[in-house]
Amino acid sequence: MESLIALPTHHEPTKKPNRHGQPWVMSDYELMVQGVRDGLELPSLASRIGRAENVLLPRLRRLLPAAQRECYPELVLDALRTALADDTYDWRHEMLLSPPIIRNEIVRSGLDGLSDDQVVTVAYALLVSGGAEESALFDQLSERLASDRLTDRLIEMRAWRAARSSPFSIDEDAAWAHASYWVRGRGGYRNWHHRPMIEPSW
């Protein structure tokens, strides 16, 4: 029995639009405006202009009033038809306008507004102070220190400052052990030798 050999199928290369890759000129936009006024949908509009459909939508948006350019893609043509129905609508002028920039930023205040470096510095200052009010505030920072993995940075700061201010030569491991005990208490002191390998900054 002869085995069947699949013959390769021949695919015709997709024909590119006749203006594919060419720079956009004002006549392209004029054709597009006329096509929208004639009621053409996106495929027919792309065919008339000689461009691919996927490059057409951003260009159509540029013809809209600046405040409407972020509308849903399926609404762009309808919005532009409505705008162009007004004979006084100057789409050339609208193309020159930049849409308003809207930034959705989360503004944090209080302890949540502190950067990581600031959290470590404030936590260090609170521990040095040692008062009851400072201790309560440090407790609020503890969750941030743990969740953002900043506790080791606080220990490193303590170890570095202790080594720098001491009149005696302090071994790095001893400085880290003391700093870990100072920050975490006895539980931290027992586990000081499990500290991550951080390049010493002194």
Tab-separated table of C-alpha atoms in Angstrom:
chain	number	residue	atom	x	y	z
A	1	MET	CA	0.000	0.000	0.000
A	2	GLU	CA	1.448	3.302	-1.009
A	3	SER	CA	1.770	5.947	1.653
A	4	LEU	CA	0.103	9.241	1.007
A	5	ILE	CA	2.404	12.240	0.994
A	6	ALA	CA	0.805	15.541	1.763
A	7	LEU	CA	1.637	18.060	-0.906
A	8	PRO	CA	2.472	21.550	0.259
A	9	THR	CA	-0.379	23.966	-0.207
A	10	HIS	CA	0.341	27.114	-2.101
A	11	HIS	CA	-0.915	30.276	-0.442
A	12	GLU	CA	-1.262	33.407	-2.434
A	13	PRO	CA	0.535	36.255	-0.645
A	14	THR	CA	-1.861	38.731	0.903
A	15	LYS	CA	-2.098	41.757	-1.291
A	16	LYS	CA	-1.205	44.909	0.570
A	17	PRO	CA	-3.232	48.093	0.131
A	18	ASN	CA	-1.838	50.284	-2.634
A	19	ARG	CA	-0.790	53.060	-0.214
A	20	HIS	CA	0.646	50.704	2.413
A	21	GLY	CA	3.771	52.154	4.040
A	22	GLN	CA	3.484	55.512	2.309
A	23	PRO	CA	3.437	58.670	4.412
A	24	TRP	CA	0.087	60.185	5.232
A	25	VAL	CA	-0.739	63.400	3.406
A	26	MET	CA	-3.648	65.808	3.685
A	27	SER	CA	-5.398	64.265	0.662
A	28	ASP	CA	-5.631	60.974	2.627
A	29	TYR	CA	-7.540	62.755	5.358
A	30	GLU	CA	-9.738	64.563	2.853
A	31	LEU	CA	-10.648	61.213	1.245
A	32	MET	CA	-11.346	59.787	4.679
A	33	VAL	CA	-13.622	62.688	5.615
A	34	GLN	CA	-15.523	62.371	2.351
A	35	GLY	CA	-15.878	58.611	2.872
A	36	VAL	CA	-17.296	59.131	6.371
A	37	ARG	CA	-19.726	61.712	5.005
A	38	ASP	CA	-20.721	59.214	2.309
A	39	GLY	CA	-21.614	56.713	5.040
A	40	LEU	CA	-18.846	54.200	4.330
A	41	GLU	CA	-17.989	51.623	6.988
A	42	LEU	CA	-14.410	50.849	7.972
A	43	PRO	CA	-13.647	48.136	5.332
A	44	SER	CA	-14.980	50.250	2.452
A	45	LEU	CA	-13.266	53.332	3.833
A	46	ALA	CA	-9.926	51.495	4.030
A	47	SER	CA	-10.381	50.248	0.470
A	48	ARG	CA	-11.129	53.724	-0.849
A	49	ILE	CA	-8.067	55.248	0.814
A	50	GLY	CA	-5.775	52.311	0.022
A	51	ARG	CA	-4.805	51.701	3.642
A	52	ALA	CA	-5.168	48.788	6.042
A	53	GLU	CA	-8.141	48.902	8.429
A	54	ASN	CA	-5.980	48.627	11.545
A	55	VAL	CA	-4.137	51.874	10.748
A	56	LEU	CA	-7.314	53.728	9.908
A	57	LEU	CA	-8.905	53.940	13.357
A	58	PRO	CA	-6.141	56.018	15.024
A	59	ARG	CA	-6.287	58.449	12.092
A	60	LEU	CA	-10.062	58.727	12.352
A	61	ARG	CA	-9.678	59.538	16.050
A	62	ARG	CA	-7.460	62.482	15.165
A	63	LEU	CA	-10.355	64.030	13.257
A	64	LEU	CA	-12.633	63.956	16.306
A	65	PRO	CA	-12.924	66.805	18.802
A	66	ALA	CA	-10.041	66.415	21.265
A	67	ALA	CA	-12.389	65.648	24.170
A	68	GLN	CA	-13.954	62.676	22.311
A	69	ARG	CA	-10.799	60.910	21.112
A	70	GLU	CA	-10.779	58.340	23.899
A	71	CYS	CA	-14.234	56.973	23.059
A	72	TYR	CA	-14.741	53.256	22.413
A	73	PRO	CA	-13.463	52.062	19.007
A	74	GLU	CA	-16.949	51.054	17.860
A	75	LEU	CA	-18.175	54.618	18.467
A	76	VAL	CA	-15.463	56.468	16.544
A	77	LEU	CA	-17.177	56.426	13.141
A	78	ASP	CA	-20.572	57.456	14.554
A	79	ALA	CA	-19.003	60.259	16.601
A	80	LEU	CA	-17.119	61.513	13.557
A	81	ARG	CA	-20.236	61.365	11.363
A	82	THR	CA	-22.084	63.468	13.935
A	83	ALA	CA	-19.237	66.008	14.073
A	84	LEU	CA	-18.901	66.203	10.275
A	85	ALA	CA	-22.670	66.668	9.852
A	86	ASP	CA	-22.082	70.190	11.175
A	87	ASP	CA	-20.856	72.276	8.236
A	88	THR	CA	-18.973	74.569	10.597
A	89	TYR	CA	-16.932	71.719	12.109
A	90	ASP	CA	-13.261	72.362	11.284
A	91	TRP	CA	-11.636	68.918	11.353
A	92	ARG	CA	-8.324	70.341	10.133
A	93	HIS	CA	-8.177	72.575	13.192
A	94	GLU	CA	-9.129	69.688	15.505
A	95	MET	CA	-6.227	67.612	14.146
A	96	LEU	CA	-3.805	70.222	15.499
A	97	LEU	CA	-5.187	70.039	19.034
A	98	SER	CA	-3.802	67.665	21.634
A	99	PRO	CA	-6.317	65.828	23.789
A	100	PRO	CA	-6.264	66.555	27.520
A	101	ILE	CA	-3.915	64.282	29.464
A	102	ILE	CA	-5.709	62.462	32.264
A	103	ARG	CA	-3.500	60.820	34.850
A	104	ASN	CA	-5.033	58.409	37.308
A	105	GLU	CA	-2.614	58.681	40.184
A	106	ILE	CA	-2.996	57.267	43.662
A	107	VAL	CA	-1.932	59.899	46.147
A	108	ARG	CA	-0.985	58.392	49.481
A	109	SER	CA	-0.580	60.367	52.667
A	110	GLY	CA	0.686	59.671	56.171
A	111	LEU	CA	2.809	56.568	56.684
A	112	ASP	CA	1.524	55.061	53.417
A	113	GLY	CA	2.936	58.065	51.560
A	114	LEU	CA	6.511	57.383	52.690
A	115	SER	CA	9.040	55.907	50.275
A	116	ASP	CA	10.905	52.739	51.271
A	117	ASP	CA	13.995	54.746	52.253
A	118	GLN	CA	11.872	57.078	54.370
A	119	VAL	CA	10.156	54.148	56.110
A	120	VAL	CA	13.521	52.676	57.092
A	121	THR	CA	14.818	56.046	58.334
A	122	VAL	CA	11.665	56.790	60.345
A	123	ALA	CA	11.630	53.274	61.826
A	124	TYR	CA	15.249	53.683	62.885
A	125	ALA	CA	14.534	57.034	64.533
A	126	LEU	CA	11.535	55.578	66.397
A	127	LEU	CA	13.597	52.682	67.738
A	128	VAL	CA	16.365	55.028	68.866
A	129	SER	CA	13.845	57.239	70.682
A	130	GLY	CA	12.474	54.287	72.652
A	131	GLY	CA	9.423	56.107	74.062
A	132	ALA	CA	5.932	54.639	74.455
A	133	GLU	CA	4.418	56.853	71.734
A	134	GLU	CA	7.316	56.076	69.400
A	135	SER	CA	6.863	52.368	70.101
A	136	ALA	CA	3.171	52.566	69.155
A	137	LEU	CA	4.023	54.345	65.926
A	138	PHE	CA	6.731	51.784	65.166
A	139	ASP	CA	4.108	49.052	65.528
A	140	GLN	CA	2.161	50.731	62.731
A	141	LEU	CA	5.263	50.663	60.556
A	142	SER	CA	6.061	47.025	61.331
A	143	GLU	CA	3.502	45.686	58.854
A	144	ARG	CA	4.961	47.842	56.083
A	145	LEU	CA	8.490	46.787	57.028
A	146	ALA	CA	7.487	43.122	56.840
A	147	SER	CA	5.328	43.280	53.687
A	148	ASP	CA	7.882	45.329	51.736
A	149	ARG	CA	10.814	43.298	53.107
A	150	LEU	CA	12.449	46.351	54.619
A	151	THR	CA	13.362	44.824	57.995
A	152	ASP	CA	16.747	43.654	56.728
A	153	ARG	CA	17.464	47.161	55.453
A	154	LEU	CA	16.683	48.534	58.909
A	155	ILE	CA	19.035	45.969	60.473
A	156	GLU	CA	21.710	46.862	57.918
A	157	MET	CA	21.369	50.547	58.795
A	158	ARG	CA	21.770	49.771	62.500
A	159	ALA	CA	24.785	47.506	61.898
A	160	TRP	CA	26.488	50.068	59.661
A	161	ARG	CA	25.952	52.935	62.104
A	162	ALA	CA	27.112	50.829	65.066
A	163	ALA	CA	30.291	49.810	63.240
A	164	ARG	CA	30.955	53.394	62.140
A	165	SER	CA	30.467	54.953	65.572
A	166	SER	CA	32.300	52.321	67.610
A	167	PRO	CA	35.879	53.160	68.715
A	168	PHE	CA	36.666	49.442	68.349
A	169	SER	CA	36.852	47.253	65.282
A	170	ILE	CA	33.551	45.362	64.974
A	171	ASP	CA	33.204	42.135	63.036
A	172	GLU	CA	30.491	42.337	60.362
A	173	ASP	CA	28.645	39.259	61.671
A	174	ALA	CA	28.768	40.579	65.229
A	175	ALA	CA	27.449	43.965	64.083
A	176	TRP	CA	24.607	42.270	62.186
A	177	ALA	CA	23.753	40.024	65.166
A	178	HIS	CA	23.596	42.981	67.517
A	179	ALA	CA	21.517	45.008	65.048
A	180	SER	CA	19.140	42.076	64.480
A	181	TYR	CA	18.669	41.730	68.247
A	182	TRP	CA	18.078	45.489	68.509
A	183	VAL	CA	15.418	45.469	65.734
A	184	ARG	CA	13.712	42.094	66.198
A	185	GLY	CA	14.377	41.201	69.812
A	186	ARG	CA	15.641	37.834	71.014
A	187	GLY	CA	13.846	35.899	68.252
A	188	GLY	CA	15.728	37.911	65.660
A	189	TYR	CA	18.999	37.440	67.555
A	190	ARG	CA	18.651	33.670	67.428
A	191	ASN	CA	18.182	33.790	63.657
A	192	TRP	CA	20.779	36.403	62.777
A	193	HIS	CA	22.967	33.888	60.951
A	194	HIS	CA	20.143	33.292	58.437
A	195	ARG	CA	20.369	36.843	57.195
A	196	PRO	CA	20.433	37.348	53.399
A	197	MET	CA	23.803	38.056	51.841
A	198	ILE	CA	23.742	41.824	51.433
A	199	GLU	CA	26.815	43.702	50.321
A	200	PRO	CA	28.031	45.698	53.322
A	201	SER	CA	27.862	49.427	52.767
A	202	TRP	CA	30.647	50.361	55.196
